[in-house]
Amino acid sequence: MSLGNALRAERIKFTTLPSQWAAPLAALALTVGITAAVGAAEGAPAPGSGKDPANMIYYGLLFGHVAVACLGILLIGQEFNTRMIGTSLTAVPGRGRLYGAKVALGAGLGLLLGLVSTASCFLAVRTAADLDLSTPGLTRSFVAGVLYHPMMVLLCLGLTAMLGNFSAALGLLTPMVFLGTTWLGAIPGVREAGQFLPDRAGLYAMRTQTEPGIHYGHWTGLLIMALWTAAAVYGGHRSMQRYQASGG
């Protein structure tokens, strides 16, 4: 089976399994819904308050990115959970092609979700927060907001492939994304290291203002998350190859 056929098969699996396509819908609903509600309740920051306008745009993402992480886990973890991975590997004997198709689908879905989510959040709070595209740093913030989604999907997909276990991935990754890195950032002595974790770095890249204590710039934050993502995708690929060597 060619990579194109494998990708087509992954697309069909995605569209016919409610648990998979429900994840991006939940991410979009949480991200945009909470952002719109907070924007309507708080309104524009007072002049001179020093508040970062990006905080209002991406407030809902603090909750929605858990569903984004679940999408990455489900794209490969569900097959480990149901032991259908053996069937998939029979249909696509080349582990690299199967894994590549999942990565390509995850990247495409994440990018689409990032575009729709970021644009919708901006439109939802633009009037209430008195924002426009001339706000300094906002264009770069939009780029980071869009790219954060596919990188989070691929990060979790790769880590799930490395774990080879749906329950372990769901039990470890979703709490870490939602609360774990925030807790680490609040622990004295660990805060310095915590800022280099992928989701922390990616979220900082969306800021329009600098934050005291962060030892890198906004673009560097996006690069840090990209490096974590690349490492996870590569690790997942290596794990799939070892799965082949062990005879499935």
Coordinates of C-alpha atoms in Angstrom, one line a residue:
M1 CA 0.0 0.0 0.0
S2 CA 1.3 3.4 -1.0
L3 CA 1.5 6.3 1.5
G4 CA -1.4 8.0 -0.3
N5 CA -3.6 5.0 0.1
A6 CA -2.6 4.7 3.7
L7 CA -3.5 8.3 4.3
R8 CA -6.8 7.8 2.6
A9 CA -7.5 4.8 5.0
E10 CA -6.6 6.9 8.0
R11 CA -8.9 9.6 6.8
I12 CA -11.8 7.1 6.5
K13 CA -11.1 5.7 10.0
F14 CA -11.1 9.3 11.4
T15 CA -14.4 10.3 9.8
T16 CA -16.1 7.0 10.8
L17 CA -15.0 6.9 14.4
P18 CA -17.0 9.4 16.6
S19 CA -14.5 9.3 19.4
Q20 CA -11.9 10.7 17.0
W21 CA -13.7 13.5 15.2
A22 CA -15.5 14.5 18.5
A23 CA -12.1 15.5 19.9
P24 CA -11.4 18.5 17.6
L25 CA -15.1 19.6 17.9
A26 CA -14.7 19.6 21.7
A27 CA -11.4 21.5 21.4
L28 CA -13.0 24.1 19.2
A29 CA -16.1 24.4 21.4
L30 CA -14.1 24.8 24.6
T31 CA -11.5 27.2 23.2
V32 CA -13.8 29.5 21.4
G33 CA -16.7 29.3 23.9
I34 CA -14.7 30.0 27.0
T35 CA -12.7 32.8 25.2
A36 CA -15.9 34.5 24.1
A37 CA -17.5 34.2 27.5
V38 CA -14.4 35.6 29.3
G39 CA -14.1 38.4 26.7
A40 CA -17.7 39.4 27.1
A41 CA -17.4 39.4 30.9
E42 CA -14.1 41.3 31.3
G43 CA -14.1 43.6 28.3
A44 CA -11.0 45.5 27.2
P45 CA -8.1 45.9 29.6
A46 CA -7.8 49.3 31.2
P47 CA -5.3 51.6 29.5
G48 CA -1.9 51.3 31.2
S49 CA -2.9 48.1 33.1
G50 CA -0.1 46.2 31.5
K51 CA -2.3 43.2 30.7
D52 CA -1.3 41.2 27.6
P53 CA -4.2 41.3 25.1
A54 CA -3.2 37.8 23.9
N55 CA -4.3 36.4 27.3
M56 CA -7.9 37.2 26.4
I57 CA -7.6 35.7 22.9
Y58 CA -6.2 32.4 24.1
Y59 CA -7.8 32.1 27.5
G60 CA -10.0 29.2 26.3
L61 CA -7.0 27.4 24.9
L62 CA -5.9 26.7 28.5
F63 CA -8.9 24.3 28.6
G64 CA -9.3 23.4 24.9
H65 CA -5.7 22.2 24.4
V66 CA -6.5 19.1 26.5
A67 CA -9.0 18.0 23.8
V68 CA -6.2 18.8 21.2
A69 CA -3.9 16.5 23.1
C70 CA -6.6 13.8 23.2
L71 CA -6.9 14.0 19.4
G72 CA -3.2 13.1 19.0
I73 CA -3.6 10.3 21.5
L74 CA -6.7 8.9 19.8
L75 CA -5.2 8.9 16.3
I76 CA -2.9 6.0 17.2
G77 CA -3.7 5.0 20.8
Q78 CA -7.1 3.7 20.1
E79 CA -5.7 1.0 17.8
F80 CA -3.3 -0.1 20.6
N81 CA -6.2 -0.2 23.0
T82 CA -8.4 -2.4 20.8
R83 CA -5.4 -4.4 19.5
M84 CA -6.5 -3.4 16.0
I85 CA -2.9 -2.2 15.4
G86 CA -2.1 -5.7 14.2
T87 CA -4.8 -5.4 11.5
S88 CA -3.5 -2.0 10.4
L89 CA 0.0 -3.3 10.2
T90 CA -1.3 -6.2 8.0
A91 CA -3.0 -3.8 5.7
V92 CA 0.0 -1.5 5.6
P93 CA 3.0 -3.8 6.2
G94 CA 5.5 -0.8 6.1
R95 CA 5.5 0.6 9.6
G96 CA 6.9 3.9 8.3
R97 CA 4.1 4.3 5.8
L98 CA 1.4 3.6 8.4
Y99 CA 3.0 6.0 10.9
G100 CA 3.7 8.6 8.3
A101 CA 0.0 8.6 7.3
K102 CA -1.0 9.1 10.9
V103 CA 1.5 11.9 11.3
A104 CA 0.3 13.6 8.0
L105 CA -3.4 13.3 9.1
G106 CA -2.6 14.6 12.5
A107 CA -0.7 17.6 11.1
G108 CA -3.4 18.5 8.7
L109 CA -6.2 18.2 11.3
G110 CA -4.2 20.2 13.8
L111 CA -3.4 22.9 11.3
L112 CA -7.0 23.3 10.3
L113 CA -8.1 23.3 13.9
G114 CA -5.5 25.9 14.7
L115 CA -6.6 28.2 11.9
V116 CA -10.3 28.0 12.7
S117 CA -9.8 28.2 16.5
T118 CA -7.4 31.2 16.4
A119 CA -9.4 33.2 13.9
S120 CA -12.7 32.5 15.8
C121 CA -11.2 33.5 19.2
F122 CA -9.9 36.7 17.7
L123 CA -13.3 37.5 16.2
A124 CA -15.1 36.6 19.4
V125 CA -13.1 39.1 21.5
R126 CA -12.0 41.7 19.0
T127 CA -14.7 44.2 19.8
A128 CA -14.9 43.5 23.6
A129 CA -11.1 43.7 23.9
D130 CA -10.7 46.6 21.5
L131 CA -8.2 44.7 19.4
D132 CA -7.1 45.1 15.8
L133 CA -4.4 43.6 13.6
S134 CA -2.1 46.6 14.2
T135 CA -1.6 45.6 17.8
P136 CA 2.2 45.1 18.3
G137 CA 3.1 41.4 18.2
L138 CA -0.4 40.2 17.3
T139 CA 0.6 38.8 13.9
R140 CA 3.3 36.7 15.4
S141 CA 0.9 35.7 18.2
F142 CA -1.5 34.4 15.5
V143 CA 1.2 32.4 13.8
A144 CA 2.1 30.8 17.1
G145 CA -1.5 30.1 18.0
V146 CA -2.2 28.4 14.7
L147 CA 1.0 26.2 14.8
Y148 CA 0.5 25.3 18.5
H149 CA -2.3 23.0 17.5
P150 CA -0.6 20.7 15.0
M151 CA 2.5 20.6 17.2
M152 CA 0.4 19.5 20.2
V153 CA -1.4 16.9 18.2
L154 CA 1.9 15.4 16.8
L155 CA 3.7 15.7 20.2
C156 CA 1.0 13.5 21.8
L157 CA 0.7 11.2 18.8
G158 CA 4.5 10.5 19.0
L159 CA 4.5 10.0 22.7
T160 CA 1.6 7.6 22.5
A161 CA 3.4 5.6 19.9
M162 CA 6.4 5.5 22.2
L163 CA 4.3 4.3 25.1
G164 CA 2.4 1.8 22.9
N165 CA -0.5 2.0 25.3
F166 CA -3.7 4.1 25.0
S167 CA -4.6 4.1 28.7
A168 CA -1.1 5.1 29.8
A169 CA -0.9 7.9 27.3
L170 CA -4.4 9.2 28.3
G171 CA -3.6 8.9 32.0
L172 CA -0.2 10.6 31.7
L173 CA -0.4 13.2 29.0
T174 CA -3.8 14.8 29.5
P175 CA -3.2 15.6 33.2
M176 CA 0.3 16.9 32.4
V177 CA -1.0 19.2 29.7
F178 CA -3.9 20.5 31.8
L179 CA -2.3 20.8 35.2
G180 CA 1.1 19.2 35.4
T181 CA 3.3 21.9 33.8
T182 CA 1.4 24.7 35.7
W183 CA 2.1 23.0 39.0
L184 CA 5.7 22.5 38.0
G185 CA 5.9 26.3 37.3
A186 CA 4.7 27.0 40.8
I187 CA 7.4 25.0 42.6
P188 CA 10.4 26.9 43.6
G189 CA 13.6 25.5 42.1
V190 CA 11.6 23.8 39.3
R191 CA 10.1 26.9 37.8
E192 CA 13.3 27.6 35.8
A193 CA 13.2 24.2 34.1
G194 CA 9.4 24.1 33.7
Q195 CA 9.5 27.1 31.3
F196 CA 11.3 24.8 28.7
L197 CA 8.5 22.2 28.6
P198 CA 6.7 22.1 25.3
D199 CA 3.3 23.5 26.2
R200 CA 4.7 26.3 28.4
A201 CA 7.1 27.4 25.6
G202 CA 4.3 27.2 23.0
L203 CA 1.9 29.2 25.1
Y204 CA 4.5 31.9 25.8
A205 CA 5.1 32.2 22.0
M206 CA 1.5 33.5 21.8
R207 CA 2.1 36.4 24.1
T208 CA 2.5 39.8 22.7
Q209 CA 4.5 41.1 25.7
T210 CA 7.6 39.8 27.4
E211 CA 7.4 38.1 30.8
P212 CA 9.9 38.5 33.6
G213 CA 11.8 35.3 34.4
I214 CA 11.5 33.8 30.9
H215 CA 14.9 33.2 29.5
Y216 CA 14.0 33.2 25.8
G217 CA 12.0 35.2 23.3
H218 CA 8.6 34.4 21.8
W219 CA 9.9 32.9 18.5
T220 CA 12.4 30.8 20.5
G221 CA 9.5 29.5 22.6
L222 CA 7.8 28.3 19.4
L223 CA 11.1 26.7 18.3
I224 CA 11.4 24.9 21.7
M225 CA 8.0 23.4 21.2
A226 CA 8.9 22.4 17.6
L227 CA 12.0 20.6 18.8
W228 CA 10.0 18.7 21.4
T229 CA 7.5 17.8 18.8
A230 CA 10.2 16.6 16.3
A231 CA 11.8 14.5 19.0
A232 CA 8.4 12.9 19.9
V233 CA 7.6 12.1 16.3
Y234 CA 11.0 10.6 15.7
G235 CA 10.7 8.6 18.9
G236 CA 7.3 7.3 17.8
H237 CA 8.7 6.3 14.5
R238 CA 11.6 4.4 16.2
S239 CA 9.1 2.7 18.4
M240 CA 7.0 1.5 15.5
Q241 CA 10.1 0.1 13.9
R242 CA 10.9 -1.8 17.0
Y243 CA 7.4 -3.1 17.0
Q244 CA 8.1 -4.5 13.6
A245 CA 11.4 -6.1 14.7
S246 CA 9.6 -7.8 17.6
G247 CA 7.2 -9.4 15.2
G248 CA 4.2 -7.2 16.3

